[in-house]
Amino acid sequence: MEYNIVKNAKEIINNSSFVVKNPTNYKNKWHDLFHNHNKIYLELGTGRGEMIINMAKKFPNINFIGLELNENQIATAAQKLNSTNLNNIKLIHDDARNIINIFGKEIDTIYLTFSEPWPKRIDEKNRFTHESYLKLYDRIFKKDKHIILKTDNKGLFAYSLQTLSQYWYVFDVVSLDLHNDERNITNIMTDFEIQYYKEKRPIYYVDATFKE
Ligand SMILES: C[S@@+](CC[C@H](N)C(=O)[O-])C[C@H]1O[C@@H](n2cnc3c(N)ncnc32)[C@H](O)[C@@H]1O
């Protein structure tokens, strides 16, 4: 899928009340920002925010945060949000590597959706389910750890099942074909997923937890 270049992306980001500027200032204060103590779900690499915005509409009693590195993507997500009056969603323009500077132990669920697979062994450390990332997640989960991962990439999926289980996560749901799964798994599609769904590509899904 091509990434669109957004004219005035920087300006859109700066002017959006949905994009939190200086997010490190809110470490341990995200509930204050949302003015409630509802759960916080974080999507890493949120892209144009398609899934997280629709989740925020559907689940008003959950707070959502979409974090994205790419300026054009986050500007598009911000533009979509400008036509809503949602108060349970925020966007962060930053690198996922920086999450421990942005969050304390405040996050209930992390979504990893169609993350880059980084297929070469040399790039393994960039995969969002590499052990170094799982260690970062430990530092921002409020209590129980909960990761939901969706991908069309078999290699990344197999790798993630391995790293998660080696890290003592257990799998509440695993699906090798989310959209044709008889269990009717609750799901809201991302931008990439909509495209892959049209192409009838199977989507791999895992809902993983670690409870103390
Ligand atoms: C393949 S896209 C998927 C976007 C969206 N989740 C979807 O499914 O439509 C992966 C996204 O992750 C973002 N990304 C990659 N590495 C990142 C990082 N280290 N921190 C934050 N975002 C990152 C990319 O910019 C890109 O928008």
Coordinates of N, CA and C and ligand atoms in Angstrom, one line a residue:
M1 N 0.9 -1.2 0.0 CA 0.0 0.0 0.0 C 0.9 1.2 0.0
E2 N 0.5 2.2 -0.8 CA 1.3 3.4 -0.9 C 1.0 4.4 0.2
Y3 N 2.0 5.1 0.7 CA 1.7 6.2 1.7 C 1.5 7.5 0.9
N4 N 0.4 8.2 1.2 CA 0.2 9.5 0.6 C 1.0 10.5 1.2
I5 N 1.5 11.5 0.4 CA 2.2 12.6 1.0 C 1.1 13.6 1.4
V6 N 1.1 14.1 2.6 CA 0.0 15.0 3.0 C 0.6 16.4 3.0
K7 N 0.0 17.3 2.2 CA 0.5 18.7 2.2 C 0.3 19.3 3.6
N8 N 1.2 20.1 4.0 CA 1.1 20.7 5.3 C 0.9 19.7 6.5
A9 N 1.5 18.6 6.4 CA 1.4 17.6 7.4 C 1.8 18.1 8.8
K10 N 2.9 18.9 8.8 CA 3.4 19.4 10.1 C 2.4 20.3 10.8
E11 N 1.8 21.2 9.9 CA 0.8 22.2 10.4 C -0.4 21.4 10.9
I12 N -0.9 20.4 10.2 CA -2.1 19.7 10.6 C -1.8 19.0 12.0
I13 N -0.6 18.5 12.1 CA -0.3 17.8 13.4 C -0.2 18.9 14.5
N14 N 0.4 20.0 14.3 CA 0.6 21.0 15.3 C -0.8 21.6 15.7
N15 N -1.7 21.7 14.7 CA -3.0 22.3 15.0 C -4.0 21.4 15.6
S16 N -3.7 20.1 15.6 CA -4.7 19.1 16.0 C -4.8 19.0 17.5
S17 N -5.9 19.1 18.1 CA -6.1 18.9 19.5 C -6.0 17.4 19.9
F18 N -6.1 16.5 18.9 CA -6.0 15.1 19.1 C -4.6 14.6 19.2
V19 N -3.6 15.3 18.6 CA -2.2 14.9 18.7 C -1.6 15.6 19.9
V20 N -1.1 14.7 20.8 CA -0.5 15.2 22.1 C 0.9 15.6 21.8
K21 N 1.2 16.9 22.0 CA 2.5 17.4 21.8 C 3.3 17.2 23.1
N22 N 4.6 17.0 23.0 CA 5.4 16.6 24.1 C 4.8 15.5 25.0
P23 N 4.6 14.4 24.4 CA 3.9 13.3 25.1 C 4.6 12.8 26.4
T24 N 5.9 13.1 26.5 CA 6.7 12.6 27.7 C 6.2 13.4 28.9
N25 N 5.6 14.6 28.7 CA 5.1 15.3 29.8 C 3.9 14.6 30.5
Y26 N 3.3 13.7 29.8 CA 2.1 13.0 30.4 C 2.4 11.7 31.0
K27 N 3.7 11.3 31.1 CA 4.0 10.0 31.7 C 3.4 10.0 33.1
N28 N 2.7 8.9 33.3 CA 1.9 8.7 34.6 C 0.7 9.6 34.8
K29 N 0.4 10.4 33.7 CA -0.7 11.3 33.8 C -1.8 11.2 32.7
W30 N -1.8 10.0 32.0 CA -2.7 9.9 30.9 C -4.1 9.8 31.3
H31 N -4.4 9.2 32.5 CA -5.8 9.2 32.9 C -6.2 10.6 33.2
D32 N -5.4 11.4 33.7 CA -5.8 12.8 34.0 C -6.1 13.5 32.6
L33 N -5.3 13.2 31.6 CA -5.6 13.8 30.3 C -7.0 13.4 29.8
F34 N -7.3 12.1 30.0 CA -8.6 11.6 29.6 C -9.8 12.0 30.5
H35 N -9.4 12.5 31.7 CA -10.4 12.9 32.7 C -11.2 11.7 33.2
N36 N -10.6 10.5 33.2 CA -11.3 9.3 33.8 C -10.3 8.2 34.1
H37 N -10.8 7.1 34.7 CA -9.8 6.0 35.0 C -10.2 4.8 34.2
N38 N -10.7 5.0 33.0 CA -11.0 3.9 32.1 C -9.8 3.3 31.6
K39 N -9.9 2.1 31.1 CA -8.8 1.4 30.5 C -8.1 2.2 29.3
I40 N -6.9 2.0 29.1 CA -6.2 2.6 28.0 C -5.6 1.5 27.1
Y41 N -6.0 1.6 25.8 CA -5.5 0.7 24.8 C -4.6 1.5 23.9
L42 N -3.4 0.9 23.6 CA -2.4 1.6 22.8 C -2.2 0.8 21.5
E43 N -2.2 1.5 20.4 CA -1.8 0.9 19.1 C -0.5 1.4 18.6
L44 N 0.5 0.5 18.4 CA 1.8 1.0 17.9 C 1.8 0.8 16.4
G45 N 2.2 1.9 15.8 CA 2.2 1.9 14.3 C 0.7 2.0 13.8
T46 N 0.1 3.0 14.3 CA -1.4 3.1 14.0 C -1.7 3.5 12.6
G47 N -0.7 4.0 11.8 CA -0.9 4.3 10.5 C -1.9 5.5 10.4
R48 N -3.0 5.3 9.5 CA -3.9 6.4 9.4 C -5.1 6.3 10.4
G49 N -4.9 5.5 11.4 CA -5.8 5.5 12.5 C -7.1 4.8 12.3
E50 N -7.3 4.2 11.2 CA -8.6 3.6 10.8 C -9.2 2.7 11.9
M51 N -8.5 1.8 12.4 CA -9.0 0.9 13.4 C -9.3 1.6 14.8
I52 N -8.3 2.4 15.2 CA -8.4 2.9 16.5 C -9.5 4.0 16.6
I53 N -9.7 4.7 15.5 CA -10.8 5.7 15.5 C -12.1 5.0 15.6
N54 N -12.3 4.0 14.8 CA -13.6 3.2 14.9 C -13.8 2.5 16.2
M55 N -12.7 2.1 16.8 CA -12.8 1.5 18.1 C -13.2 2.5 19.1
A56 N -12.7 3.7 19.0 CA -13.0 4.8 20.0 C -14.5 5.2 19.8
K57 N -15.0 5.1 18.6 CA -16.4 5.4 18.4 C -17.3 4.3 19.0
K58 N -16.9 3.0 18.9 CA -17.7 1.9 19.3 C -17.6 1.7 20.8
F59 N -16.4 2.0 21.4 CA -16.3 1.7 22.8 C -15.9 3.0 23.6
P60 N -17.0 3.8 23.9 CA -16.7 5.1 24.5 C -16.1 5.0 25.9
N61 N -16.2 3.9 26.6 CA -15.7 3.7 27.9 C -14.3 3.2 28.0
I62 N -13.6 3.2 26.8 CA -12.2 2.8 26.8 C -11.5 4.0 26.2
N63 N -10.3 4.3 26.7 CA -9.5 5.3 26.1 C -8.5 4.7 25.1
F64 N -8.3 5.4 24.0 CA -7.4 4.8 22.9 C -6.3 5.8 22.6
I65 N -5.1 5.2 22.4 CA -4.0 6.1 21.9 C -3.4 5.4 20.7
G66 N -3.2 6.2 19.6 CA -2.5 5.6 18.5 C -1.2 6.3 18.3
L67 N -0.1 5.5 18.3 CA 1.2 6.1 18.2 C 1.8 5.7 16.8
E68 N 2.4 6.7 16.2 CA 2.8 6.5 14.8 C 4.0 7.4 14.5
L69 N 5.0 6.8 13.8 CA 6.2 7.5 13.5 C 6.1 8.4 12.3
N70 N 5.3 8.0 11.3 CA 5.3 8.7 10.0 C 4.4 9.9 10.0
E71 N 5.0 11.0 9.6 CA 4.3 12.3 9.7 C 3.0 12.3 8.8
N72 N 3.1 11.8 7.6 CA 1.9 11.8 6.7 C 0.8 11.0 7.3
Q73 N 1.2 9.8 7.9 CA 0.1 8.9 8.4 C -0.6 9.6 9.6
I74 N 0.2 10.1 10.5 CA -0.4 10.7 11.7 C -1.3 12.0 11.3
A75 N -0.8 12.7 10.3 CA -1.6 13.9 9.9 C -2.9 13.4 9.3
T76 N -2.9 12.3 8.6 CA -4.2 11.8 8.0 C -5.1 11.3 9.1
A77 N -4.6 10.7 10.1 CA -5.4 10.2 11.2 C -6.0 11.5 12.0
A78 N -5.1 12.5 12.1 CA -5.6 13.7 12.8 C -6.7 14.4 12.0
Q79 N -6.6 14.4 10.7 CA -7.6 15.0 9.8 C -8.9 14.2 10.0
K80 N -8.8 12.9 10.0 CA -10.1 12.1 10.2 C -10.8 12.5 11.5
L81 N -9.9 12.7 12.5 CA -10.5 12.9 13.9 C -11.1 14.3 14.0
N82 N -10.6 15.2 13.2 CA -11.1 16.6 13.3 C -12.6 16.7 13.0
S83 N -13.2 15.8 12.3 CA -14.6 15.8 12.0 C -15.4 15.0 13.1
T84 N -14.7 14.7 14.2 CA -15.5 14.0 15.2 C -15.3 14.8 16.5
N85 N -16.1 14.4 17.5 CA -15.9 15.1 18.8 C -15.6 14.1 19.9
L86 N -14.8 13.1 19.5 CA -14.5 12.0 20.4 C -13.6 12.5 21.5
N87 N -13.8 12.1 22.7 CA -13.0 12.6 23.8 C -12.2 11.4 24.4
N88 N -12.3 10.2 23.8 CA -11.6 9.1 24.3 C -10.5 8.6 23.4
I89 N -9.9 9.5 22.6 CA -8.8 9.1 21.7 C -7.8 10.2 21.6
K90 N -6.5 9.8 21.6 CA -5.4 10.7 21.4 C -4.4 10.1 20.4
L91 N -3.6 10.9 19.8 CA -2.6 10.4 18.8 C -1.2 10.9 19.3
I92 N -0.2 10.1 19.1 CA 1.2 10.5 19.4 C 2.0 10.3 18.2
H93 N 2.8 11.4 17.9 CA 3.7 11.3 16.7 C 5.1 11.0 17.3
D94 N 5.5 9.7 17.3 CA 6.7 9.4 18.0 C 7.2 8.0 17.6
D95 N 8.3 7.6 18.0 CA 8.8 6.2 17.7 C 8.4 5.3 18.9
A96 N 8.0 4.1 18.5 CA 7.6 3.1 19.5 C 8.7 2.8 20.5
R97 N 10.0 3.0 20.0 CA 11.1 2.7 20.9 C 11.1 3.6 22.1
N98 N 10.3 4.7 22.0 CA 10.3 5.8 23.1 C 9.2 5.6 24.1
I99 N 8.5 4.5 24.0 CA 7.3 4.4 24.9 C 7.5 4.4 26.4
I100 N 8.7 4.0 26.8 CA 8.9 4.0 28.3 C 9.1 5.4 28.8
N101 N 9.4 6.3 27.9 CA 9.5 7.8 28.3 C 8.2 8.5 28.2
I102 N 7.2 7.8 27.6 CA 5.9 8.4 27.4 C 4.9 7.9 28.4
F103 N 5.0 6.6 28.8 CA 4.0 6.0 29.6 C 4.7 5.4 30.9
G104 N 4.0 5.6 32.0 CA 4.3 4.8 33.2 C 3.5 3.5 33.1
K105 N 3.2 2.9 34.2 CA 2.4 1.6 34.2 C 0.9 2.0 34.0
E106 N 0.5 2.3 32.8 CA -0.8 2.9 32.6 C -1.6 2.2 31.5
I107 N -1.0 1.2 30.8 CA -1.6 0.7 29.6 C -2.2 -0.7 29.9
D108 N -3.4 -0.9 29.4 CA -4.1 -2.2 29.6 C -3.9 -3.2 28.4
T109 N -3.9 -2.7 27.2 CA -3.8 -3.5 26.1 C -2.9 -2.9 25.0
I110 N -2.1 -3.6 24.3 CA -1.3 -3.1 23.2 C -1.7 -3.8 22.0
Y111 N -2.0 -3.0 20.9 CA -2.4 -3.6 19.6 C -1.2 -3.4 18.7
L112 N -0.8 -4.5 18.0 CA 0.3 -4.5 17.0 C -0.4 -4.9 15.7
T113 N -0.6 -4.0 14.9 CA -1.4 -4.3 13.7 C -0.6 -4.1 12.4
F114 N -0.4 -5.2 11.7 CA 0.2 -5.1 10.4 C 1.6 -4.4 10.5
S115 N 2.3 -4.7 11.5 CA 3.6 -4.1 11.7 C 4.5 -4.5 10.6
E116 N 5.6 -3.7 10.3 CA 6.6 -4.1 9.4 C 7.2 -5.5 9.8
P117 N 7.3 -6.4 8.9 CA 7.8 -7.7 9.3 C 9.3 -7.8 9.5
W118 N 10.1 -6.9 8.9 CA 11.5 -6.9 9.0 C 12.0 -8.3 8.8
P119 N 11.9 -8.8 7.6 CA 12.2 -10.3 7.3 C 13.6 -10.7 7.5
K120 N 14.6 -9.7 7.3 CA 16.0 -10.1 7.4 C 16.4 -10.3 8.9
R121 N 17.1 -11.4 9.1 CA 17.6 -11.7 10.5 C 18.3 -10.5 11.1
I122 N 19.0 -9.8 10.3 CA 19.8 -8.6 10.8 C 18.9 -7.5 11.4
D123 N 17.6 -7.5 10.9 CA 16.7 -6.5 11.3 C 15.7 -6.9 12.4
E124 N 16.0 -8.2 12.9 CA 15.0 -8.8 13.8 C 14.7 -7.9 15.0
K125 N 15.7 -7.1 15.5 CA 15.4 -6.3 16.7 C 14.4 -5.2 16.5
N126 N 14.0 -5.0 15.2 CA 13.0 -3.9 14.9 C 11.6 -4.5 15.0
R127 N 11.5 -5.8 15.0 CA 10.1 -6.4 15.0 C 9.5 -6.0 16.4
F128 N 8.2 -5.6 16.3 CA 7.5 -5.2 17.5 C 7.3 -6.3 18.6
T129 N 7.6 -7.6 18.1 CA 7.5 -8.7 19.1 C 8.9 -9.2 19.4
H130 N 9.9 -8.5 19.1 CA 11.3 -8.9 19.5 C 11.3 -8.8 21.1
E131 N 12.1 -9.6 21.7 CA 12.2 -9.6 23.2 C 12.5 -8.2 23.7
S132 N 13.3 -7.4 23.0 CA 13.6 -6.1 23.5 C 12.3 -5.2 23.6
Y133 N 11.4 -5.4 22.6 CA 10.2 -4.7 22.7 C 9.3 -5.2 23.8
L134 N 9.2 -6.6 24.0 CA 8.4 -7.2 25.0 C 8.8 -6.7 26.4
K135 N 10.1 -6.4 26.5 CA 10.7 -5.8 27.8 C 10.2 -4.4 28.0
L136 N 10.1 -3.7 26.9 CA 9.6 -2.3 27.0 C 8.1 -2.3 27.4
Y137 N 7.4 -3.2 26.8 CA 5.9 -3.3 27.1 C 5.7 -3.6 28.6
D138 N 6.6 -4.5 29.2 CA 6.5 -4.8 30.6 C 6.5 -3.5 31.5
R139 N 7.1 -2.5 31.0 CA 7.3 -1.3 31.8 C 6.1 -0.3 31.7
I140 N 5.2 -0.6 30.8 CA 4.1 0.3 30.6 C 2.7 -0.4 30.8
F141 N 2.7 -1.7 31.0 CA 1.5 -2.4 31.3 C 1.1 -2.1 32.7
K142 N -0.2 -1.8 32.9 CA -0.6 -1.4 34.3 C -0.5 -2.6 35.2
K143 N -1.1 -3.8 34.8 CA -1.0 -5.0 35.7 C -0.8 -6.2 34.8
D144 N -1.9 -6.8 34.3 CA -1.8 -7.9 33.4 C -1.3 -7.4 32.1
K145 N -0.5 -8.3 31.4 CA 0.0 -8.0 30.1 C -1.0 -8.5 29.0
H146 N -1.3 -7.7 28.1 CA -2.3 -8.1 27.0 C -1.9 -7.5 25.7
I147 N -1.6 -8.4 24.8 CA -1.2 -8.0 23.4 C -2.1 -8.6 22.4
I148 N -2.6 -7.8 21.5 CA -3.4 -8.3 20.3 C -2.6 -8.0 19.1
L149 N -2.3 -9.0 18.3 CA -1.5 -8.8 17.1 C -2.3 -9.3 15.9
K150 N -2.2 -8.5 14.8 CA -2.8 -9.0 13.6 C -1.8 -8.7 12.5
T151 N -1.7 -9.7 11.6 CA -0.7 -9.5 10.4 C -1.1 -10.4 9.3
D152 N -0.7 -10.0 8.1 CA -0.9 -10.9 6.9 C 0.4 -11.7 6.7
N153 N 1.4 -11.4 7.5 CA 2.8 -12.0 7.2 C 3.0 -13.3 8.1
K154 N 3.0 -14.4 7.4 CA 3.2 -15.7 8.1 C 4.5 -15.7 8.9
G155 N 5.5 -15.2 8.3 CA 6.8 -15.3 9.0 C 6.8 -14.5 10.3
L156 N 6.3 -13.3 10.2 CA 6.2 -12.5 11.4 C 5.3 -13.1 12.4
F157 N 4.2 -13.7 12.0 CA 3.3 -14.3 12.9 C 3.9 -15.5 13.6
A158 N 4.6 -16.4 12.9 CA 5.3 -17.6 13.5 C 6.3 -17.1 14.5
Y159 N 7.1 -16.1 14.1 CA 8.1 -15.5 14.9 C 7.5 -15.0 16.2
S160 N 6.4 -14.3 16.1 CA 5.7 -13.6 17.3 C 5.2 -14.7 18.2
L161 N 4.6 -15.7 17.7 CA 4.1 -16.8 18.5 C 5.2 -17.4 19.4
Q162 N 6.4 -17.5 18.7 CA 7.5 -18.0 19.4 C 8.0 -17.1 20.5
T163 N 8.2 -15.8 20.1 CA 8.8 -14.9 21.1 C 7.8 -14.6 22.3
L164 N 6.6 -14.6 22.0 CA 5.6 -14.3 23.0 C 5.5 -15.5 24.0
S165 N 5.5 -16.8 23.4 CA 5.4 -17.9 24.3 C 6.7 -18.1 25.1
Q166 N 7.9 -17.8 24.5 CA 9.1 -17.8 25.2 C 9.2 -16.8 26.4
Y167 N 8.3 -15.8 26.3 CA 8.2 -14.8 27.3 C 7.1 -15.0 28.2
W168 N 6.5 -16.2 28.2 CA 5.5 -16.7 29.1 C 4.1 -16.2 28.8
Y169 N 3.9 -15.6 27.7 CA 2.5 -15.2 27.3 C 1.8 -16.5 27.0
V170 N 0.5 -16.5 27.3 CA -0.4 -17.6 26.9 C -1.4 -17.0 25.8
F171 N -1.8 -17.9 25.0 CA -2.7 -17.4 23.9 C -4.2 -17.7 24.2
D172 N -4.9 -16.7 24.3 CA -6.4 -16.9 24.6 C -7.1 -17.2 23.2
V173 N -6.7 -16.6 22.2 CA -7.2 -16.9 20.8 C -6.1 -16.8 19.8
V174 N -6.0 -17.8 19.0 CA -5.1 -17.8 17.8 C -6.0 -18.1 16.6
S175 N -5.8 -17.3 15.6 CA -6.6 -17.6 14.3 C -5.6 -17.5 13.2
L176 N -5.8 -18.5 12.3 CA -4.9 -18.4 11.0 C -5.7 -17.8 9.9
D177 N -7.0 -17.4 10.2 CA -7.8 -16.8 9.1 C -8.9 -16.1 9.8
L178 N -8.6 -14.9 10.4 CA -9.5 -14.1 11.2 C -10.8 -13.9 10.6
H179 N -10.9 -13.6 9.3 CA -12.1 -13.2 8.7 C -13.0 -14.4 8.3
N180 N -12.5 -15.5 8.4 CA -13.3 -16.7 8.1 C -13.3 -17.6 9.3
D181 N -13.1 -17.1 10.5 CA -13.0 -17.9 11.7 C -14.5 -18.0 12.3
E182 N -14.8 -19.3 12.5 CA -16.2 -19.6 13.0 C -16.5 -19.0 14.4
R183 N -15.5 -18.6 15.1 CA -15.7 -18.1 16.4 C -16.2 -16.7 16.5
N184 N -16.3 -16.0 15.3 CA -16.8 -14.7 15.2 C -16.0 -13.7 16.2
I185 N -14.7 -13.7 16.0 CA -13.9 -12.9 16.9 C -14.2 -11.4 16.7
T186 N -14.4 -10.7 17.8 CA -14.7 -9.3 17.7 C -13.5 -8.6 17.0
N187 N -13.7 -7.8 16.0 CA -12.6 -7.2 15.2 C -13.0 -6.0 14.5
I188 N -12.2 -5.0 14.6 CA -12.4 -3.8 13.7 C -11.2 -3.7 12.8
M189 N -11.4 -3.5 11.5 CA -10.3 -3.6 10.6 C -9.5 -2.3 10.5
T190 N -8.2 -2.5 10.3 CA -7.2 -1.4 10.0 C -7.3 -1.1 8.5
D191 N -6.6 0.0 8.1 CA -6.5 0.3 6.7 C -5.9 -0.8 5.9
F192 N -4.8 -1.3 6.3 CA -4.1 -2.4 5.6 C -5.0 -3.6 5.5
E193 N -5.7 -3.9 6.6 CA -6.6 -5.1 6.7 C -7.7 -5.0 5.7
I194 N -8.3 -3.8 5.5 CA -9.4 -3.6 4.6 C -8.9 -4.0 3.2
Q195 N -7.7 -3.6 2.9 CA -7.1 -3.9 1.6 C -6.9 -5.4 1.4
Y196 N -6.3 -6.0 2.4 CA -6.0 -7.5 2.4 C -7.3 -8.3 2.4
Y197 N -8.3 -7.8 3.1 CA -9.6 -8.5 3.1 C -10.2 -8.5 1.7
K198 N -10.1 -7.4 1.0 CA -10.6 -7.3 -0.4 C -9.9 -8.3 -1.2
E199 N -8.6 -8.5 -1.0 CA -7.7 -9.4 -1.8 C -7.9 -10.9 -1.3
K200 N -8.7 -11.1 -0.3 CA -9.0 -12.4 0.3 C -7.7 -13.0 0.9
R201 N -6.8 -12.2 1.4 CA -5.6 -12.8 2.0 C -6.0 -13.1 3.4
P202 N -5.5 -14.3 3.9 CA -5.8 -14.6 5.3 C -5.1 -13.7 6.3
I203 N -5.8 -13.4 7.3 CA -5.2 -12.5 8.4 C -4.9 -13.4 9.6
Y204 N -3.7 -13.3 10.1 CA -3.3 -14.1 11.3 C -3.5 -13.2 12.5
Y205 N -4.0 -13.9 13.6 CA -4.4 -13.1 14.7 C -4.1 -13.8 16.0
V206 N -3.5 -13.1 17.0 CA -3.3 -13.7 18.3 C -3.7 -12.7 19.4
D207 N -4.4 -13.3 20.4 CA -4.7 -12.5 21.6 C -4.0 -13.1 22.7
A208 N -3.0 -12.5 23.2 CA -2.0 -13.1 24.2 C -2.0 -12.3 25.5
T209 N -2.0 -13.1 26.6 CA -2.0 -12.5 27.9 C -0.9 -13.1 28.8
F210 N -0.6 -12.3 29.8 CA 0.2 -12.9 30.9 C -0.3 -12.3 32.2
K211 N -0.9 -13.2 33.0 CA -1.5 -12.8 34.3 C -0.6 -13.2 35.4
E212 N -0.3 -12.3 36.3 CA 0.6 -12.6 37.4 C -0.2 -13.6 38.4
Ligands
LIG1 C1 2.3 -1.5 7.5 S1 1.8 -0.1 8.4 C2 0.3 -0.5 9.2 C3 -0.5 0.7 9.6 C4 -1.8 0.3 10.4 N1 -1.5 -0.4 11.6 C5 -2.7 -0.6 9.5 O1 -2.7 -1.8 9.8 O2 -3.3 0.0 8.6 C6 3.0 0.0 9.7 C7 3.0 1.3 10.4 O3 3.9 1.3 11.5 C8 4.6 2.5 11.5 N2 5.9 2.3 12.3 C9 6.9 1.5 11.9 N3 7.9 1.6 12.8 C10 7.5 2.4 13.8 C11 8.0 2.8 15.0 N4 9.2 2.4 15.4 N5 7.3 3.6 15.8 C12 6.1 4.0 15.4 N6 5.5 3.6 14.3 C13 6.2 2.8 13.5 C14 4.9 2.9 10.1 O4 5.1 4.2 9.9 C15 3.5 2.5 9.5 O5 2.6 3.5 9.4

